[in-house]
mmCIF file of C-alpha atoms in Angstrom:
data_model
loop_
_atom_site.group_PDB
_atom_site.id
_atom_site.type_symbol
_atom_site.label_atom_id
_atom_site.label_comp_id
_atom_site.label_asym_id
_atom_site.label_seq_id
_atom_site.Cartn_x
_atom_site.Cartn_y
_atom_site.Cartn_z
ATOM 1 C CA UNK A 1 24.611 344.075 52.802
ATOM 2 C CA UNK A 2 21.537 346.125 51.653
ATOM 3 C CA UNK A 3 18.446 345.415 53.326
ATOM 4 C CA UNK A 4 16.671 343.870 50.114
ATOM 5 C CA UNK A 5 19.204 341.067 49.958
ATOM 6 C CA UNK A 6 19.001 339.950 53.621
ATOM 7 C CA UNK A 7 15.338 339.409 53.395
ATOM 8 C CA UNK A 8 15.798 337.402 50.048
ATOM 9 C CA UNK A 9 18.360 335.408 52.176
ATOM 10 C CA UNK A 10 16.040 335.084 55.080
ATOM 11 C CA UNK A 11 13.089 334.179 53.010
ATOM 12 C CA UNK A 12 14.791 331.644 51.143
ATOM 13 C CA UNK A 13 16.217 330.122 54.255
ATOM 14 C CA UNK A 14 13.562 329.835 55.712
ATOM 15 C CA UNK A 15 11.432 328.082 52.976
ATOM 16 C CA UNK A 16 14.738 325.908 53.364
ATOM 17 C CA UNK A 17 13.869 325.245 56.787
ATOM 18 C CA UNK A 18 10.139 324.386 55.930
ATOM 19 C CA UNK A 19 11.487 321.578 53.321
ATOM 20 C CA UNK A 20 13.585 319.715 56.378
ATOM 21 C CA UNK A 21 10.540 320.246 58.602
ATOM 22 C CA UNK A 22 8.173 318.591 55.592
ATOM 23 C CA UNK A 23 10.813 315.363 55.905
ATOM 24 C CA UNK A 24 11.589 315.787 58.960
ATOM 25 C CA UNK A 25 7.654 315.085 60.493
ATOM 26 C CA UNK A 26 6.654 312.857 57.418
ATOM 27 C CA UNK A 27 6.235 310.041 60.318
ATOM 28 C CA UNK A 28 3.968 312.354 62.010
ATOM 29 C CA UNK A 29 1.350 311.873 59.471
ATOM 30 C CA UNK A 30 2.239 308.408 57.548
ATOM 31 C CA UNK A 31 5.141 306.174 60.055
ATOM 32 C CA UNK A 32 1.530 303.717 61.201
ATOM 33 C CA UNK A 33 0.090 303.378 58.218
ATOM 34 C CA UNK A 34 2.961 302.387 56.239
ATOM 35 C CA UNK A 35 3.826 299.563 59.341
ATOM 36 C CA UNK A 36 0.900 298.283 58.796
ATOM 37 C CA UNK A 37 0.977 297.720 55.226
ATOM 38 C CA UNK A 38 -2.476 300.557 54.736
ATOM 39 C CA UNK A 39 -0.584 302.325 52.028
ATOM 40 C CA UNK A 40 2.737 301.634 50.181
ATOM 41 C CA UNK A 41 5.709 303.990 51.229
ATOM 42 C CA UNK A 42 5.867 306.257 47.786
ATOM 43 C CA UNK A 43 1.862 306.655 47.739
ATOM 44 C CA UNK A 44 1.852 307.335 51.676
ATOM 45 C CA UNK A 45 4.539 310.380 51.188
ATOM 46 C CA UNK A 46 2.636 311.548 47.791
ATOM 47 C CA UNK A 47 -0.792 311.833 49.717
ATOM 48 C CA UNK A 48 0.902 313.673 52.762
ATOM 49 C CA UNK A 49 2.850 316.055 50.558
ATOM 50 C CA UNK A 50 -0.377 317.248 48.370
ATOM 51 C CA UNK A 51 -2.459 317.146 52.039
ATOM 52 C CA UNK A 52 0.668 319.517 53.576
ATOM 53 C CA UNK A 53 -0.381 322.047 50.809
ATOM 54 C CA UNK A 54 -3.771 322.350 51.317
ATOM 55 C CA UNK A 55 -3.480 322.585 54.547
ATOM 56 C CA UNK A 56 -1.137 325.348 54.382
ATOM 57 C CA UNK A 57 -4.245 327.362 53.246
ATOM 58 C CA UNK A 58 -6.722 326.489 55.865
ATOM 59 C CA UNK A 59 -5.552 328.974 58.618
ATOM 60 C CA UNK A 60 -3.152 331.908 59.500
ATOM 61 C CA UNK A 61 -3.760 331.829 63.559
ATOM 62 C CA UNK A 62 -0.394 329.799 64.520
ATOM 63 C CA UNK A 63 1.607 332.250 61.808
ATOM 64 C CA UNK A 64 0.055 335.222 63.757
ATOM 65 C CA UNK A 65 1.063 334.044 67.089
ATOM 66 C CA UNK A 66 4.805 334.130 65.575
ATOM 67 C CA UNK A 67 4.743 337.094 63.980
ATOM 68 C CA UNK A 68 3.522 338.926 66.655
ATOM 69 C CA UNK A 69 3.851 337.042 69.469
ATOM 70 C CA UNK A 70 6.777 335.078 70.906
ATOM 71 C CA UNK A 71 9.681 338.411 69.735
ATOM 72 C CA UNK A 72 9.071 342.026 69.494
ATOM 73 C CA UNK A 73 9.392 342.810 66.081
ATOM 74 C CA UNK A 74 10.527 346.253 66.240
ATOM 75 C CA UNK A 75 14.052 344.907 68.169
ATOM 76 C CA UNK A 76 15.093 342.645 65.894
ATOM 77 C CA UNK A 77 16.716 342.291 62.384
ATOM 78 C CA UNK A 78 16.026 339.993 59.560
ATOM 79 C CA UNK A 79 19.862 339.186 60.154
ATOM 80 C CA UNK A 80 18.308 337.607 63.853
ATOM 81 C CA UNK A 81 15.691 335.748 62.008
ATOM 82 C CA UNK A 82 18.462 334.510 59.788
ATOM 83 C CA UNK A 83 20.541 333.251 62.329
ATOM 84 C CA UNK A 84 17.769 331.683 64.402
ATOM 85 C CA UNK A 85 17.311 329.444 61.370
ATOM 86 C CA UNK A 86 20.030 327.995 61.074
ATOM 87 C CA UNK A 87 20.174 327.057 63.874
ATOM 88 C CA UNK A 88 16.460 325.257 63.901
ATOM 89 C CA UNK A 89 17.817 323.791 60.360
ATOM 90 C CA UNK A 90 21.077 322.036 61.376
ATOM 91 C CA UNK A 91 18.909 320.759 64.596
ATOM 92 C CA UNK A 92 16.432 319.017 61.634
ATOM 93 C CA UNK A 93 19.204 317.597 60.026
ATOM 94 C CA UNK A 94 21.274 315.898 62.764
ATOM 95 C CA UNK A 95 17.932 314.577 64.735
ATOM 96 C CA UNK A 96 16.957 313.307 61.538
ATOM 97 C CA UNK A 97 20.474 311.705 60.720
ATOM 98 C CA UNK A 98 19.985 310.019 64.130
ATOM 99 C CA UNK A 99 16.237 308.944 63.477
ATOM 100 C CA UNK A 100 14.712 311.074 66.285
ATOM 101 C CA UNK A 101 11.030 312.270 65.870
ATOM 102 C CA UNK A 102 12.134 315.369 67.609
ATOM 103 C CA UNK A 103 10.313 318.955 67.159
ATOM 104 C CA UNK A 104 10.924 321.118 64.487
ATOM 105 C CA UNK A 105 8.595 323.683 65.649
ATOM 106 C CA UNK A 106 10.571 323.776 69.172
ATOM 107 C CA UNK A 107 14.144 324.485 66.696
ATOM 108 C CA UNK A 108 12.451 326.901 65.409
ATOM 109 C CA UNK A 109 11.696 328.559 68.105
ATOM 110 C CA UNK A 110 14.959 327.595 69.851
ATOM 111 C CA UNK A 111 17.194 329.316 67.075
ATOM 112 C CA UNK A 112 14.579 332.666 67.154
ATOM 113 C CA UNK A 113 14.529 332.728 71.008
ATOM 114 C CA UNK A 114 18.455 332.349 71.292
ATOM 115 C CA UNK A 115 19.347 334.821 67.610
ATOM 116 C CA UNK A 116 17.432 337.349 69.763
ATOM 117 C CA UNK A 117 18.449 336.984 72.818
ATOM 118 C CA UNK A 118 22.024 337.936 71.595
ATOM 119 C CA UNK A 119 21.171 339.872 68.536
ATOM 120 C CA UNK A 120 18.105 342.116 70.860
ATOM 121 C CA UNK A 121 18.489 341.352 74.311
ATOM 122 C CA UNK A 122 16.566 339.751 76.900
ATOM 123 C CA UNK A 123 13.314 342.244 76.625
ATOM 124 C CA UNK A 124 12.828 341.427 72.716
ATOM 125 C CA UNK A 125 11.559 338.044 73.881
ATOM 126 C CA UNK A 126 8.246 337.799 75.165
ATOM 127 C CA UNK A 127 8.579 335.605 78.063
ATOM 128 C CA UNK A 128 4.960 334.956 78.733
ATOM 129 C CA UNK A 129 4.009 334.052 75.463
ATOM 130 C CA UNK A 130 7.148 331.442 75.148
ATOM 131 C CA UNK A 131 6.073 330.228 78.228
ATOM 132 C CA UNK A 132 1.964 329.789 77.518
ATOM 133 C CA UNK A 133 2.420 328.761 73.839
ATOM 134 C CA UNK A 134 5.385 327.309 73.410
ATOM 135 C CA UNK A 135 6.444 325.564 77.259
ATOM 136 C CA UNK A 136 3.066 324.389 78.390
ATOM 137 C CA UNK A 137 1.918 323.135 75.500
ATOM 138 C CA UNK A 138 4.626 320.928 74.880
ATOM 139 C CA UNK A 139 3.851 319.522 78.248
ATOM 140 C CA UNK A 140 0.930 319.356 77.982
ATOM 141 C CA UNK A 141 0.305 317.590 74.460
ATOM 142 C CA UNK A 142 1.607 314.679 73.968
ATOM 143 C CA UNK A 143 0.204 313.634 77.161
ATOM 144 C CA UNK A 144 -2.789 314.818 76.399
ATOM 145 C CA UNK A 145 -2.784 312.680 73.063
ATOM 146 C CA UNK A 146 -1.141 309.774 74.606
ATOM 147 C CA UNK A 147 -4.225 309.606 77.088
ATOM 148 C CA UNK A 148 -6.748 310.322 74.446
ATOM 149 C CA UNK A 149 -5.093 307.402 71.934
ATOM 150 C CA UNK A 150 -4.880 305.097 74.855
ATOM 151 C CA UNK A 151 -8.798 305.226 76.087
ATOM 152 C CA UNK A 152 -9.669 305.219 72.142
ATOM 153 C CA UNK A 153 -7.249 302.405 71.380
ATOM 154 C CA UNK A 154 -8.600 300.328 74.412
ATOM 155 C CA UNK A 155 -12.648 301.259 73.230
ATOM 156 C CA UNK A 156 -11.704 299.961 69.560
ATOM 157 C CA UNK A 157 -10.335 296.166 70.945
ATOM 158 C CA UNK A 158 -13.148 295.959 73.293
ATOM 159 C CA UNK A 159 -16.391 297.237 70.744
ATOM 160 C CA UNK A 160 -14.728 294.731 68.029
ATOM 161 C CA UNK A 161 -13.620 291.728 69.959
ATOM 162 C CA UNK A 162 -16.329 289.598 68.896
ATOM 163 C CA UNK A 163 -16.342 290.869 65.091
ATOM 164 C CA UNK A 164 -14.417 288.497 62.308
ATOM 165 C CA UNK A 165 -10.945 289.896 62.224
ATOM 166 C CA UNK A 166 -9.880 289.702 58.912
ATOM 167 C CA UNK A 167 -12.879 292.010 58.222
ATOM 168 C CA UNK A 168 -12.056 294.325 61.141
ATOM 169 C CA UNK A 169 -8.167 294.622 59.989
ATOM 170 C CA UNK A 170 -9.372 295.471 56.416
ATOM 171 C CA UNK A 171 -11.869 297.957 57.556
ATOM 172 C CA UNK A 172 -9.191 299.786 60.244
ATOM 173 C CA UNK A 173 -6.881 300.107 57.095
ATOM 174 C CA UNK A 174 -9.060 301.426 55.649
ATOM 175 C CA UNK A 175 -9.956 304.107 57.984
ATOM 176 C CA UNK A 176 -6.131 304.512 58.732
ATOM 177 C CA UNK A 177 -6.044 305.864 55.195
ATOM 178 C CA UNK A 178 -9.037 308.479 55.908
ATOM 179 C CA UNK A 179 -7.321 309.326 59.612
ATOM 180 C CA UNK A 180 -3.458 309.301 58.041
ATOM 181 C CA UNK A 181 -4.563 311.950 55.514
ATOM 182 C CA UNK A 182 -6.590 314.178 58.113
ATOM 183 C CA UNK A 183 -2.545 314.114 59.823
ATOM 184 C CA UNK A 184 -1.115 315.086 57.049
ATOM 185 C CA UNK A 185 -3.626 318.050 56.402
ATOM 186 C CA UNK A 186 -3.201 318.857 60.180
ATOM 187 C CA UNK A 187 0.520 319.142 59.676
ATOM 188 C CA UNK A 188 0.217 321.448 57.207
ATOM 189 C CA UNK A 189 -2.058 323.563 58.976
ATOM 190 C CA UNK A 190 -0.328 323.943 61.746
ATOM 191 C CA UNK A 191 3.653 323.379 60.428
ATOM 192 C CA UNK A 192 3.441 325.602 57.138
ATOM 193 C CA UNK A 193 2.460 328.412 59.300
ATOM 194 C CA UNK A 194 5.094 328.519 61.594
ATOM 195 C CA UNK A 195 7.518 329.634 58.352
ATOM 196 C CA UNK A 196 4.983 331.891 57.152
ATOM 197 C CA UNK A 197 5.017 333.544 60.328
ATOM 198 C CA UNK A 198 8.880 333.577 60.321
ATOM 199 C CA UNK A 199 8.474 334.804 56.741
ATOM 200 C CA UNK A 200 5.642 337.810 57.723
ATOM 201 C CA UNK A 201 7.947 338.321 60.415
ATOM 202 C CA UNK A 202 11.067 339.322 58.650
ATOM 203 C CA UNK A 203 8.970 341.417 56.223
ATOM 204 C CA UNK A 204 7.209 343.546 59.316
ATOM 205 C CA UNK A 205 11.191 343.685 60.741
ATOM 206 C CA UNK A 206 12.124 344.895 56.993
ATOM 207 C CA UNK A 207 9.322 347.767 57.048
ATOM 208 C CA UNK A 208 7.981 345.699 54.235
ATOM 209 C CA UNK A 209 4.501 344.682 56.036
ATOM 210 C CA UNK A 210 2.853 346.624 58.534
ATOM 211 C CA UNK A 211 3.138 345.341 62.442
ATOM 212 C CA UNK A 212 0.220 342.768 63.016
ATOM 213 C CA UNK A 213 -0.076 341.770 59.571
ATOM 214 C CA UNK A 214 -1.319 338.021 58.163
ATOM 215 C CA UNK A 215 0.830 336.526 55.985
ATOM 216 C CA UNK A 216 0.573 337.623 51.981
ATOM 217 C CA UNK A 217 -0.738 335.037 49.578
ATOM 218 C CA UNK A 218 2.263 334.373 48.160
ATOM 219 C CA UNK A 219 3.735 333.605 51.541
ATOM 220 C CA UNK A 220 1.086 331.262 51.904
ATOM 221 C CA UNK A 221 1.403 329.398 48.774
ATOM 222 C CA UNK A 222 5.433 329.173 48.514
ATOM 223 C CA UNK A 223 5.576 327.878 52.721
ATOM 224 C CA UNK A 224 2.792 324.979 51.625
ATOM 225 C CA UNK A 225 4.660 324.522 48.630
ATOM 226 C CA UNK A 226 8.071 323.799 50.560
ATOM 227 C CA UNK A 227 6.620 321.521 53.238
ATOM 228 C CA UNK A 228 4.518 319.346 50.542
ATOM 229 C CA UNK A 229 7.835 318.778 48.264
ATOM 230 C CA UNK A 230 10.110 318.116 52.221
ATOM 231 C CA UNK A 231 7.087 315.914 52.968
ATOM 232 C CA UNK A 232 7.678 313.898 49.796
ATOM 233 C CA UNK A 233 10.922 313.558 49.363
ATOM 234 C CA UNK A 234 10.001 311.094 52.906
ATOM 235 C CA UNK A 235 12.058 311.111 56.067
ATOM 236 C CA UNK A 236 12.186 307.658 56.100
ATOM 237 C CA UNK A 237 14.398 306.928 59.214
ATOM 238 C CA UNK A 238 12.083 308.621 61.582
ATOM 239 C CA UNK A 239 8.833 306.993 59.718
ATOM 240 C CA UNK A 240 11.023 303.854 60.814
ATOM 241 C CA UNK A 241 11.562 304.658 64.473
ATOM 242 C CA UNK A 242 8.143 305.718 65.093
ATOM 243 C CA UNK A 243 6.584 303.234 62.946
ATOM 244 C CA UNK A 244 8.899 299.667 63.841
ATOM 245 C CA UNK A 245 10.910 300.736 67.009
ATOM 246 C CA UNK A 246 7.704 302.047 69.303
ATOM 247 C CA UNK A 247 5.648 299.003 69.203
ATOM 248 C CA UNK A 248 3.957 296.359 67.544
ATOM 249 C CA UNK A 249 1.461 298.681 65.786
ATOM 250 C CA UNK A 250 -1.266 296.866 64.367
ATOM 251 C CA UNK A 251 -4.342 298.787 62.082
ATOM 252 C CA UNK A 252 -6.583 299.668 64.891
ATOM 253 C CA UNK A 253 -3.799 301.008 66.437
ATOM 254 C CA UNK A 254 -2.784 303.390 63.882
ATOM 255 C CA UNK A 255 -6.364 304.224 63.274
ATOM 256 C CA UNK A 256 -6.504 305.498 66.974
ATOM 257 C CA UNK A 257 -2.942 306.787 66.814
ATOM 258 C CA UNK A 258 -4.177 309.003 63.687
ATOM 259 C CA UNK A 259 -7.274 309.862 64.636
ATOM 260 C CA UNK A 260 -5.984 311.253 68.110
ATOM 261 C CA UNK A 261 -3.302 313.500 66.465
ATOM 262 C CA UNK A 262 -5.553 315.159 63.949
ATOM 263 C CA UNK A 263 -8.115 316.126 66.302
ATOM 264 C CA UNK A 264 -5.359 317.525 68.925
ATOM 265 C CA UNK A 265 -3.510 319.263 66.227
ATOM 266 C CA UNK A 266 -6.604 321.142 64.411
ATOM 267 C CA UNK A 267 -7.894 322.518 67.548
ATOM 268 C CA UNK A 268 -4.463 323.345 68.442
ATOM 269 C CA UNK A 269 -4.250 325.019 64.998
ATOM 270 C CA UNK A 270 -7.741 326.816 65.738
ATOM 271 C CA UNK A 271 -6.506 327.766 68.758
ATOM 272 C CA UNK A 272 -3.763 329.864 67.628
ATOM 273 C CA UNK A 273 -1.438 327.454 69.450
ATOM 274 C CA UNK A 274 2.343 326.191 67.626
ATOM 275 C CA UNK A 275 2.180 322.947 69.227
ATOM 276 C CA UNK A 276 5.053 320.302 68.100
ATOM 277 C CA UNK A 277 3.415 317.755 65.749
ATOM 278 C CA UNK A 278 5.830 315.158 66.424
ATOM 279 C CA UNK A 279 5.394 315.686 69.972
ATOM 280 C CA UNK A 280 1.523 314.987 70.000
ATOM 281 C CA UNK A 281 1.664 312.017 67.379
ATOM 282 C CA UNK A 282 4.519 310.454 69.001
ATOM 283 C CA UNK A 283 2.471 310.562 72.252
ATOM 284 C CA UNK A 284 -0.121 309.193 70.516
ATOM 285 C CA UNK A 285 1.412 306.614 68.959
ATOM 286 C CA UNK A 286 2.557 305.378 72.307
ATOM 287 C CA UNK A 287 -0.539 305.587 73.998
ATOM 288 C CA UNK A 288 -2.063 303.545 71.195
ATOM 289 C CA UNK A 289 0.389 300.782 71.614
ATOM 290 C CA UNK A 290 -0.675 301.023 75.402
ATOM 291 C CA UNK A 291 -4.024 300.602 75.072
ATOM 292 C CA UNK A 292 -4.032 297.169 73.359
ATOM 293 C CA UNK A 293 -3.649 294.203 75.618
ATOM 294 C CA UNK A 294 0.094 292.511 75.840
ATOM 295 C CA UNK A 295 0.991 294.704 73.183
ATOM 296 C CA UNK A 296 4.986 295.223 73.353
ATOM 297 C CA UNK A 297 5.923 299.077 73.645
ATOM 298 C CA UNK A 298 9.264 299.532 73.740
ATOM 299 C CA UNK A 299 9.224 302.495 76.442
ATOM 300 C CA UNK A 300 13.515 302.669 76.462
ATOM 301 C CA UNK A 301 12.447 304.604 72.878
ATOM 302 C CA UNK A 302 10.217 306.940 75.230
ATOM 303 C CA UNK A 303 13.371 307.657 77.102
ATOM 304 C CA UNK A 304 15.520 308.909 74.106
ATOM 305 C CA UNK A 305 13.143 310.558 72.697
ATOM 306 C CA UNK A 306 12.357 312.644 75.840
ATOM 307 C CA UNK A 307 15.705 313.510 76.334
ATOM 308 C CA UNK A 308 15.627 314.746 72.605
ATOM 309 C CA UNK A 309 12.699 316.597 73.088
ATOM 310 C CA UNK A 310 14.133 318.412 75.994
ATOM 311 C CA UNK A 311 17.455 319.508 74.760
ATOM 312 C CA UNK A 312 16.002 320.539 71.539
ATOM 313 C CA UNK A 313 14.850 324.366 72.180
ATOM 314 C CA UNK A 314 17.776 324.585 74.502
ATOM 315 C CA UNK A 315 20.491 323.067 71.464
ATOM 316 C CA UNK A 316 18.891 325.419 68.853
ATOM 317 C CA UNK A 317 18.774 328.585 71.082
ATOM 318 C CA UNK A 318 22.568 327.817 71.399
ATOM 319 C CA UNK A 319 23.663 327.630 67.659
ATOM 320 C CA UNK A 320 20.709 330.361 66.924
ATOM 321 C CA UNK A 321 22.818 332.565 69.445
ATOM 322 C CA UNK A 322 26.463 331.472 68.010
ATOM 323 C CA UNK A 323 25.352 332.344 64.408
ATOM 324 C CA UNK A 324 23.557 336.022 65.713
ATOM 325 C CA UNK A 325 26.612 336.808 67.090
ATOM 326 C CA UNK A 326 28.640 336.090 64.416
ATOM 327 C CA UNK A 327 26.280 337.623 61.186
ATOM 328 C CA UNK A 328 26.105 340.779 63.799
ATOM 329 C CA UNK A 329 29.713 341.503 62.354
ATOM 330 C CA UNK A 330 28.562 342.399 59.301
ATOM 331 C CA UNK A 331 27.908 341.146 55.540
ATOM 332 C CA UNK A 332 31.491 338.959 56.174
ATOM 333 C CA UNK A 333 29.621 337.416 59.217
ATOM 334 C CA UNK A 334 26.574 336.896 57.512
ATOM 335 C CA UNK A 335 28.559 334.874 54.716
ATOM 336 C CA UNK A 336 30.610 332.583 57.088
ATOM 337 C CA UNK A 337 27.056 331.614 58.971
ATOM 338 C CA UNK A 338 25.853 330.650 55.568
ATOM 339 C CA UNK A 339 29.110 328.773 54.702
ATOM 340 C CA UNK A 340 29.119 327.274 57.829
ATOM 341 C CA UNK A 341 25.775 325.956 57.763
ATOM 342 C CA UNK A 342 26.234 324.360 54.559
ATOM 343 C CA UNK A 343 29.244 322.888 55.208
ATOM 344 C CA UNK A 344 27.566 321.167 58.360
ATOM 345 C CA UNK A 345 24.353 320.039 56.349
ATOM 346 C CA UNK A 346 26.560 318.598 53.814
ATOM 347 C CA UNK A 347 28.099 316.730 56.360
ATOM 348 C CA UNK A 348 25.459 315.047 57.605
ATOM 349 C CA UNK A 349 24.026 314.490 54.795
ATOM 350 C CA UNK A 350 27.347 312.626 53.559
ATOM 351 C CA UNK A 351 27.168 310.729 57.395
ATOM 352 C CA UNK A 352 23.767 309.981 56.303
ATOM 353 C CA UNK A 353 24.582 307.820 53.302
ATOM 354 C CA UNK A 354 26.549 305.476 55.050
ATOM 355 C CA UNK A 355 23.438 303.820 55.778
ATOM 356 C CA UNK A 356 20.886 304.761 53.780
ATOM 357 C CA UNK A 357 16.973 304.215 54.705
ATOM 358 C CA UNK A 358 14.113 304.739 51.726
ATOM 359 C CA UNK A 359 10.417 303.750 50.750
ATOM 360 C CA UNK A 360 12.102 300.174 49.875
ATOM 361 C CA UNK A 361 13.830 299.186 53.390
ATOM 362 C CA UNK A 362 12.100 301.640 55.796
ATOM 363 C CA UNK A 363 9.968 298.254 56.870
ATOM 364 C CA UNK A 364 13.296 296.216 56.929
ATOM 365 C CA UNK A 365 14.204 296.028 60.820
ATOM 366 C CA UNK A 366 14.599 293.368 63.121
ATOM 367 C CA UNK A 367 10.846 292.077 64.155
ATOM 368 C CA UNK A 368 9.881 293.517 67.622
ATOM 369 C CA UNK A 369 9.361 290.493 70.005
ATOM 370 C CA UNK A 370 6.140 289.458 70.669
ATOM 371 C CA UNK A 371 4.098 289.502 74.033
ATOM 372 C CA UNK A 372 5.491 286.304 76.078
ATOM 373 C CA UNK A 373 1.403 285.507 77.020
ATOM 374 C CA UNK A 374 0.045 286.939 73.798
ATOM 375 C CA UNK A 375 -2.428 284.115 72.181
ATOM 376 C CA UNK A 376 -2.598 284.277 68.585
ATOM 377 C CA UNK A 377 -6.490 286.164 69.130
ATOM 378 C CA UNK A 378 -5.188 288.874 71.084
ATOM 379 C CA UNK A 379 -2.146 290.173 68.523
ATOM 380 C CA UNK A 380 -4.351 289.227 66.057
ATOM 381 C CA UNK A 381 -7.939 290.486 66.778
ATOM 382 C CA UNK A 382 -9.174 294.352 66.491
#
């Protein structure tokens, strides 16, 4: 297989990827507000989608830490970066089909780490930069947000206890639509990057970009354009699970919950750092519905999703090797990854129609049980 066509491959597999990250982390951006009735399903997803494009443009630091950071370019093969994809894409699609806010930046980075590790060997992979951007920081995050969301969360039912709450819920949704879009932009600054620095990867790797490069305009534009149109299309079973299975949001919740993740994930963004998105907000979200008082949070969620978060790098690195070692073979190998993958994303996405979840029934869940002390002022008051 000339080298031309593999790169087309890679490039258009991994704008594939960037479309099941935009559905993937819709939740991350949207899953509060549309609980708590801010804004209707189909707007929420619109505003996040066109938000996810602009902030595609707003930095290149995270795409430069991948590019040059976590792999030594000049030991790999765009046929590595090909497999490693696949493997972060059929990790989307299943934790998706199960309605798991898992990371999509730690699949990525699974499927790379493992695709090299087979495809390059042990010395293509930078071990101290997986380990101080990619490890610690997902450690260290969603902690870190939960904390922040809890102590804000806490501030906002104490400063407006005394205030008339019908006029305190209508101003917090309103502010949840000012602190969901910041989310949304935040998602795209820090998510679109991490294909464009897959995609400025495989061109360096190609010979088509020099080492150390940013990404090219049109690298830019086409990764925002993939995670806006993933974003709107909606993942609407994780938007359920974070937004009716982690507690009884209310709006100052999600303002706090929203407010926290933006401000975690631009600095992060700043920073250079590829933290997981889902990671932080989920964190956030949780520490919001810890900070009001008798609020119900339903930690057994915590538990699954921990044990998601976990095994994700570790699943992807495995299916990211399997496919390397196969496409090593050849042009035949290449194919029967590719055939392979598609067969398994068709197959989940057939398991996934079973029981469908969309902008009309994404609300439609069992109601989550109310605090056994909670008065009527406390669940109701912000």
């Amino acid at each position: 297989m000339e080298v031309s066509v593999i790169v087309v491959v890679v490039v258009v597999t991994a704008l594939i990827f960037d479309f099941t990250n935009g559905f993937h982390d819709t939740a991350n951006a949207m899953a509060t507000s549309i609980a708590t009735g801010a804004l209707r399903p189909k707007v929420a997803v619109a505003i996040a989608g066109l938000l996810n494009l602009a902030g595609a443009f707003v930095s290149v630091e995270v795409a430069k830490t991948i590019s040059g950071g976590l792999v030594t370019e000049a030991l790999i093969t765009p046929v590595v970066i090909f497999a490693g994809l696949v493997g972060a894409i059929l990790w989307n699609l299943l934790t998706w089909l199960l309605g798991l806010p898992s990371s999509s930046s730690h699949a990525l980075f699974g499927g790379l780490i493992g695709a090299t590790l087979v495809g390059a060997g042990p010395s293509a992979v930078n071990g101290t930069a997986v380990l101080s951007k990619v490890l610690l920081p997902a450690v260290v995050s969603p902690v870190l947000a939960g904390l922040v969301a809890v102590s804000a969360t806490f501030l906002a039912y104490r400063i407006t206890a005394k205030a008339d709450g019908p006029t305190v819920r209508r101003g917090f949704r309103i502010g949840q639509v000012a602190s969901a879009s910041m989310v949304a932009l935040a998602h795209g600054t820090n998510d679109a990057q991490k294909t464009m620095g897959v995609i400025t990867l495989t061109l360096i790797t190609a010979g088509a970009l020099a080492p150390g490069s940013a990404p090219p305009f049109w690298v830019v534009l086409t990764a925002g354009l993939a995670i806006a149109l993933g974003t709107y299309v909606g993942g609407w079973r994780i938007i359920r699970t974070l937004g009716r299975r982690v507690s009884d949001i209310q709006t100052a919740q999600g303002f706090t919950a929203e407010t926290t993740s933006a401000t975690v994930i631009l600095a992060s963004s700043h920073l250079g750092l590829p933290i997981s998105t889902t990671q932080v907000c989920t964190g956030a979200i949780f520490g919001a519905g810890a900070g009001r008082r008798l609020a119900t949070v339903h930690w057994s969620v915590a538990g699954r999703m921990a044990v998601a978060w976990a095994v994700t790098l570790p699943a992807a690195a495995v299916v990211g090797a399997a496919a390397s070692w196969t496409a090593a073979s050849g042009p035949f190998g290449v194919v029967v990854v590719a055939v392979g993958g598609l067969a398994l994303a068709a197959g989940i996405y057939a398991a996934s129609r079973r029981n469908p979840v969309n902008a009309v029934n994404v609300n439609n869940v069992v109601a989550l049980p109310a605090p056994r002390t909670a008065s009527r002022t406390d669940q109701e008051s912000a």
